[in-house]
Each structure stands twice: as C-alpha cells, then as structure tokens.
Short mmCIF file of C-alpha atoms in Angstrom, two decimals:
data_model
loop_
_atom_site.label_atom_id
_atom_site.label_comp_id
_atom_site.label_asym_id
_atom_site.label_seq_id
_atom_site.Cartn_x
_atom_site.Cartn_y
_atom_site.Cartn_z
CA UNK A 1 8.76 -8.59 1.70
CA UNK A 2 7.75 -5.28 0.24
CA UNK A 3 4.09 -4.23 0.06
CA UNK A 4 4.78 -2.67 -3.36
CA UNK A 5 4.41 -5.92 -5.26
CA UNK A 6 1.59 -8.01 -6.68
CA UNK A 7 0.09 -10.26 -4.02
CA UNK A 8 -2.71 -12.68 -3.36
CA UNK A 9 -4.66 -11.30 -0.42
CA UNK A 10 -7.35 -12.63 1.95
CA UNK A 11 -10.99 -12.06 1.08
CA UNK A 12 -11.31 -9.82 4.16
CA UNK A 13 -8.75 -7.43 2.65
CA UNK A 14 -10.55 -7.54 -0.69
CA UNK A 15 -13.88 -6.65 0.92
CA UNK A 16 -12.33 -3.86 3.03
CA UNK A 17 -10.65 -2.32 -0.01
CA UNK A 18 -13.90 -2.32 -1.96
CA UNK A 19 -15.71 -0.72 0.99
CA UNK A 20 -13.06 2.02 1.17
CA UNK A 21 -13.35 2.56 -2.57
CA UNK A 22 -17.11 3.04 -2.23
CA UNK A 23 -16.35 5.78 0.30
CA UNK A 24 -13.45 7.61 -1.34
CA UNK A 25 -14.76 7.42 -4.91
CA UNK A 26 -17.68 9.64 -3.83
CA UNK A 27 -15.48 12.39 -2.40
CA UNK A 28 -15.32 15.49 -4.61
CA UNK A 29 -11.55 15.84 -4.18
CA UNK A 30 -10.93 12.27 -5.34
CA UNK A 31 -13.35 12.62 -8.27
CA UNK A 32 -11.60 15.85 -9.30
CA UNK A 33 -8.09 14.32 -9.15
CA UNK A 34 -9.17 11.27 -11.13
CA UNK A 35 -10.81 13.39 -13.84
CA UNK A 36 -7.91 15.87 -13.93
CA UNK A 37 -5.46 13.04 -14.60
CA UNK A 38 -7.78 11.35 -17.11
CA UNK A 39 -7.92 8.26 -14.95
CA UNK A 40 -4.20 8.00 -14.17
CA UNK A 41 -4.56 9.05 -10.52
CA UNK A 42 -6.60 7.17 -7.92
CA UNK A 43 -7.22 3.87 -9.71
CA UNK A 44 -9.21 1.17 -7.96
CA UNK A 45 -7.00 -1.11 -5.88
CA UNK A 46 -8.75 -4.45 -6.15
CA UNK A 47 -9.13 -6.40 -9.35
CA UNK A 48 -11.80 -8.90 -10.27
CA UNK A 49 -11.19 -12.22 -8.46
CA UNK A 50 -9.52 -14.97 -10.50
CA UNK A 51 -10.89 -18.51 -10.26
CA UNK A 52 -8.79 -21.67 -10.43
CA UNK A 53 -9.21 -24.29 -13.15
CA UNK A 54 -11.93 -26.09 -11.25
CA UNK A 55 -13.85 -22.84 -10.58
CA UNK A 56 -14.04 -23.88 -6.93
CA UNK A 57 -11.60 -21.34 -5.48
CA UNK A 58 -11.27 -17.62 -6.09
CA UNK A 59 -8.05 -15.68 -5.63
CA UNK A 60 -8.04 -12.02 -4.70
CA UNK A 61 -5.26 -9.90 -6.16
CA UNK A 62 -3.82 -6.51 -5.27
CA UNK A 63 -1.35 -4.86 -7.65
CA UNK A 64 0.93 -2.86 -5.39
CA UNK A 65 3.79 -2.50 -7.88
CA UNK A 66 5.31 1.00 -7.86
CA UNK A 67 6.74 1.86 -11.28
CA UNK A 68 8.74 4.71 -9.74
CA UNK A 69 10.90 2.17 -7.89
CA UNK A 70 12.18 0.78 -11.17
CA UNK A 71 12.44 -2.69 -12.77
CA UNK A 72 15.48 -3.83 -10.76
CA UNK A 73 13.61 -3.35 -7.50
CA UNK A 74 10.59 -5.43 -8.46
CA UNK A 75 12.82 -8.14 -10.00
CA UNK A 76 14.77 -8.40 -6.75
CA UNK A 77 11.55 -8.79 -4.79
CA UNK A 78 10.26 -11.42 -7.21
CA UNK A 79 13.49 -13.39 -6.72
CA UNK A 80 12.84 -13.38 -2.98
CA UNK A 81 9.38 -14.81 -3.57
CA UNK A 82 10.59 -17.49 -5.95
CA UNK A 83 13.28 -18.57 -3.50
CA UNK A 84 10.77 -18.75 -0.63
CA UNK A 85 8.31 -20.81 -2.71
CA UNK A 86 11.03 -23.25 -3.77
CA UNK A 87 12.30 -23.65 -0.19
CA UNK A 88 8.77 -24.25 1.10
CA UNK A 89 8.10 -26.82 -1.64
CA UNK A 90 11.19 -28.75 -0.47
CA UNK A 91 9.95 -28.98 3.09
CA UNK A 92 11.52 -25.90 4.69
CA UNK A 93 9.67 -23.65 7.12
CA UNK A 94 9.53 -20.25 5.45
CA UNK A 95 8.88 -16.84 6.97
CA UNK A 96 8.37 -14.32 4.19
CA UNK A 97 5.80 -11.79 5.31
CA UNK A 98 4.74 -8.44 3.92
CA UNK A 99 6.19 -5.44 5.74
CA UNK A 100 4.61 -1.96 5.66
CA UNK A 101 5.87 1.13 3.90
CA UNK A 102 8.61 2.37 6.21
CA UNK A 103 10.34 5.73 6.44
CA UNK A 104 13.86 4.37 6.04
CA UNK A 105 16.73 6.67 5.09
CA UNK A 106 17.08 5.03 1.69
CA UNK A 107 13.48 5.97 0.88
CA UNK A 108 12.98 9.40 2.43
CA UNK A 109 16.26 10.72 1.03
CA UNK A 110 14.23 10.96 -2.17
CA UNK A 111 12.19 14.11 -1.52
CA UNK A 112 9.32 13.04 -3.74
CA UNK A 113 8.86 9.81 -1.77
CA UNK A 114 9.21 11.71 1.52
CA UNK A 115 6.49 14.18 0.50
CA UNK A 116 4.21 11.38 -0.69
CA UNK A 117 4.68 9.48 2.57
CA UNK A 118 3.44 12.53 4.47
CA UNK A 119 0.21 12.66 2.48
CA UNK A 120 -0.57 8.94 2.09
CA UNK A 121 -2.34 8.51 5.47
CA UNK A 122 -5.22 10.55 4.01
CA UNK A 123 -6.15 7.31 2.24
CA UNK A 124 -7.16 5.24 5.24
CA UNK A 125 -6.09 2.77 6.54
CA UNK A 126 -2.70 3.65 5.04
CA UNK A 127 0.07 4.26 7.58
CA UNK A 128 3.80 4.89 7.20
CA UNK A 129 5.81 3.25 9.96
CA UNK A 130 9.09 4.16 11.62
CA UNK A 131 11.92 1.65 11.01
CA UNK A 132 11.98 0.66 14.69
CA UNK A 133 8.29 -0.27 14.66
CA UNK A 134 8.53 -2.27 11.44
CA UNK A 135 11.61 -4.14 12.68
CA UNK A 136 9.97 -5.05 15.99
CA UNK A 137 6.72 -6.30 14.46
CA UNK A 138 8.38 -8.23 11.64
CA UNK A 139 10.72 -9.91 14.12
CA UNK A 140 7.73 -11.00 16.20
CA UNK A 141 6.03 -12.46 13.10
CA UNK A 142 9.26 -14.27 12.19
CA UNK A 143 9.44 -15.96 15.60
CA UNK A 144 5.76 -16.88 15.36
CA UNK A 145 6.26 -18.50 11.94
CA UNK A 146 9.17 -20.58 13.24
CA UNK A 147 7.34 -21.83 16.33
CA UNK A 148 3.68 -22.07 15.29
CA UNK A 149 2.83 -25.37 13.52
CA UNK A 150 -0.26 -23.69 12.03
CA UNK A 151 1.83 -21.02 10.29
CA UNK A 152 1.24 -20.57 6.57
CA UNK A 153 4.99 -20.97 6.07
CA UNK A 154 4.99 -24.48 7.53
CA UNK A 155 5.20 -26.95 4.60
CA UNK A 156 2.83 -29.33 6.42
CA UNK A 157 0.03 -26.81 5.83
CA UNK A 158 -0.83 -27.26 2.19
CA UNK A 159 -1.74 -24.23 0.06
CA UNK A 160 -4.03 -24.25 -2.97
CA UNK A 161 -1.66 -21.76 -4.63
CA UNK A 162 2.04 -21.28 -3.76
CA UNK A 163 1.61 -17.49 -3.72
CA UNK A 164 -0.67 -17.87 -0.70
CA UNK A 165 2.58 -18.28 1.24
CA UNK A 166 2.61 -14.46 1.45
CA UNK A 167 -1.09 -13.93 2.15
CA UNK A 168 -1.14 -14.64 5.88
CA UNK A 169 0.76 -12.62 8.45
CA UNK A 170 0.94 -9.55 6.22
CA UNK A 171 1.78 -6.34 8.12
CA UNK A 172 1.13 -4.31 4.98
CA UNK A 173 0.34 -0.92 6.52
CA UNK A 174 -2.94 -0.57 4.63
CA UNK A 175 -1.74 -1.30 1.09
CA UNK A 176 -4.08 -4.27 0.74
CA UNK A 177 -7.12 -2.44 2.14
CA UNK A 178 -6.62 1.00 0.62
CA UNK A 179 -9.23 2.18 -1.87
CA UNK A 180 -6.65 2.93 -4.56
CA UNK A 181 -3.57 1.32 -6.07
CA UNK A 182 -0.43 2.54 -4.32
CA UNK A 183 1.10 3.53 -7.67
CA UNK A 184 -1.82 5.89 -8.31
CA UNK A 185 -1.88 7.87 -5.05
CA UNK A 186 1.65 9.32 -5.05
CA UNK A 187 1.00 12.60 -6.85
CA UNK A 188 -2.22 13.20 -4.95
CA UNK A 189 -0.46 12.47 -1.65
CA UNK A 190 2.21 15.06 -2.45
CA UNK A 191 -0.51 17.62 -3.20
CA UNK A 192 -2.24 16.78 0.09
CA UNK A 193 1.03 17.25 1.98
CA UNK A 194 1.76 20.68 0.50
CA UNK A 195 -1.84 21.85 0.91
CA UNK A 196 -1.67 20.88 4.57
CA UNK A 197 1.59 22.69 5.33
CA UNK A 198 0.53 25.66 3.21
CA UNK A 199 -2.90 26.06 4.80
CA UNK A 200 -1.69 28.09 7.83
CA UNK A 201 0.17 30.55 5.57
CA UNK A 202 -2.90 30.99 3.38
CA UNK A 203 -5.03 31.57 6.47
CA UNK A 204 -2.58 34.18 7.77
CA UNK A 205 -2.53 35.88 4.37
CA UNK A 206 -6.31 36.02 4.17
CA UNK A 207 -6.50 37.37 7.73
CA UNK A 208 -3.88 40.02 6.94
CA UNK A 209 -5.77 41.15 3.86
CA UNK A 210 -9.02 41.31 5.85
CA UNK A 211 -7.39 43.37 8.61
CA UNK A 212 -5.76 45.71 6.08
CA UNK A 213 -9.05 46.21 4.25
CA UNK A 214 -10.83 46.96 7.51
CA UNK A 215 -8.11 49.42 8.55
CA UNK A 216 -8.24 51.22 5.23
CA UNK A 217 -11.99 51.48 5.50
CA UNK A 218 -11.62 53.18 8.87
CA UNK A 219 -9.78 56.13 7.34
#
C-alpha cells in the first residue's frame, strides 16, 4: 500500500513523530517557511489520538494523503484497503503492508515530484527508496505474513479495529515518524533541493567577486 494515505499507526510512531516535531518546529528555517505560507507549509504530522466507544483504547492517526496525486489515486488505494479488510474478515490471510515513497519512473517523470524527492530526506527519518530496494523488502514482508501465524494479517489474530490490519509491518520510509504531514513538505523540499545544488555556484560567485575586488584594489 501507499504511504500517502490515512493510516492508524503504532504508538511508537506517534511518539517518534511528536519528538521530531519538537526538534524541527524550533528550527529557524522551518519557522520561517511556516510563517511565510501562513501555516500551509510544514503542518504537524500527528493528530490527537482518537478513543474507542469504551474509552479503553486510543488510536493514533497519521494523515499522509497527498492532494497533488489527485482523487482517483486515493480512491484506488482506499479500494485496496476495503478489499483487504473484507478478505481478512472472511478468514483469509492478508498481506497489505505500507511501502515507502519510491523513485519509480511513473513518479519521477513529474519534475516537481522528482525535485521534492531530492529534498525530502532533510526531514528525518524520511528516505526515498530505489524500486529494487522497495521490491525486495516488500517481498520479504509478504513471505513473512504468509508463513508467520503471529502476523497481523492472519485472521486468527483479532484486531480491535479493522484498519489495524495495515499498522504492523509498515515499511513507510519515515512518513509515519516525520515531524510534518507529507502533503505540507513538498514545496519546502523543492526549495531545499535547489538551494543545495545552487550553493556551489553561489560560493564560486562570491569568491570571484572577492578576488576581483582584491585585484582591483591592487591597482
């Protein structure tokens, strides 16, 4: 499954995301980008936990939906989830785990996404994986789900909420533990990418101006 969807996540991911937010929200660059966008950029990733009817269990939610991917994309991913939940409820072993953001051709052919992918690792622990790595890891998780009786996808292991089917075994690439919502870091990631590739040229320009000024002063 895609990481750019709304998921129930483990408490460990919730705590890690809040810890990262405490760090990044104090950085001047992040404060500046958030203020510049009037709160549109760099929005907190984790929401307030939601309790069940009995108030005995709390669910931790991350909203990873990317509006830029369009409504058809998120609907298709929701259909996958619904089908997995139905199959599991009827006694089938289900393997439907979260894969990381991956630099597939269909994604990076869009230059904006490609630029954003280059800058996203600034927001630790975010990582963009090569297709070969994602395929290998997801295949290993699939085989584990099919053979491990303790797997969350085994219908014998009862869940308090059917959406917890996707909470364990997530290879999300940092989406669940990032300080900010994935849909709010794209523009900032692009800026980070261009500032990084432009830094050497700026340095050379400054050095050239300094040398020229020194040479002119010698005459």
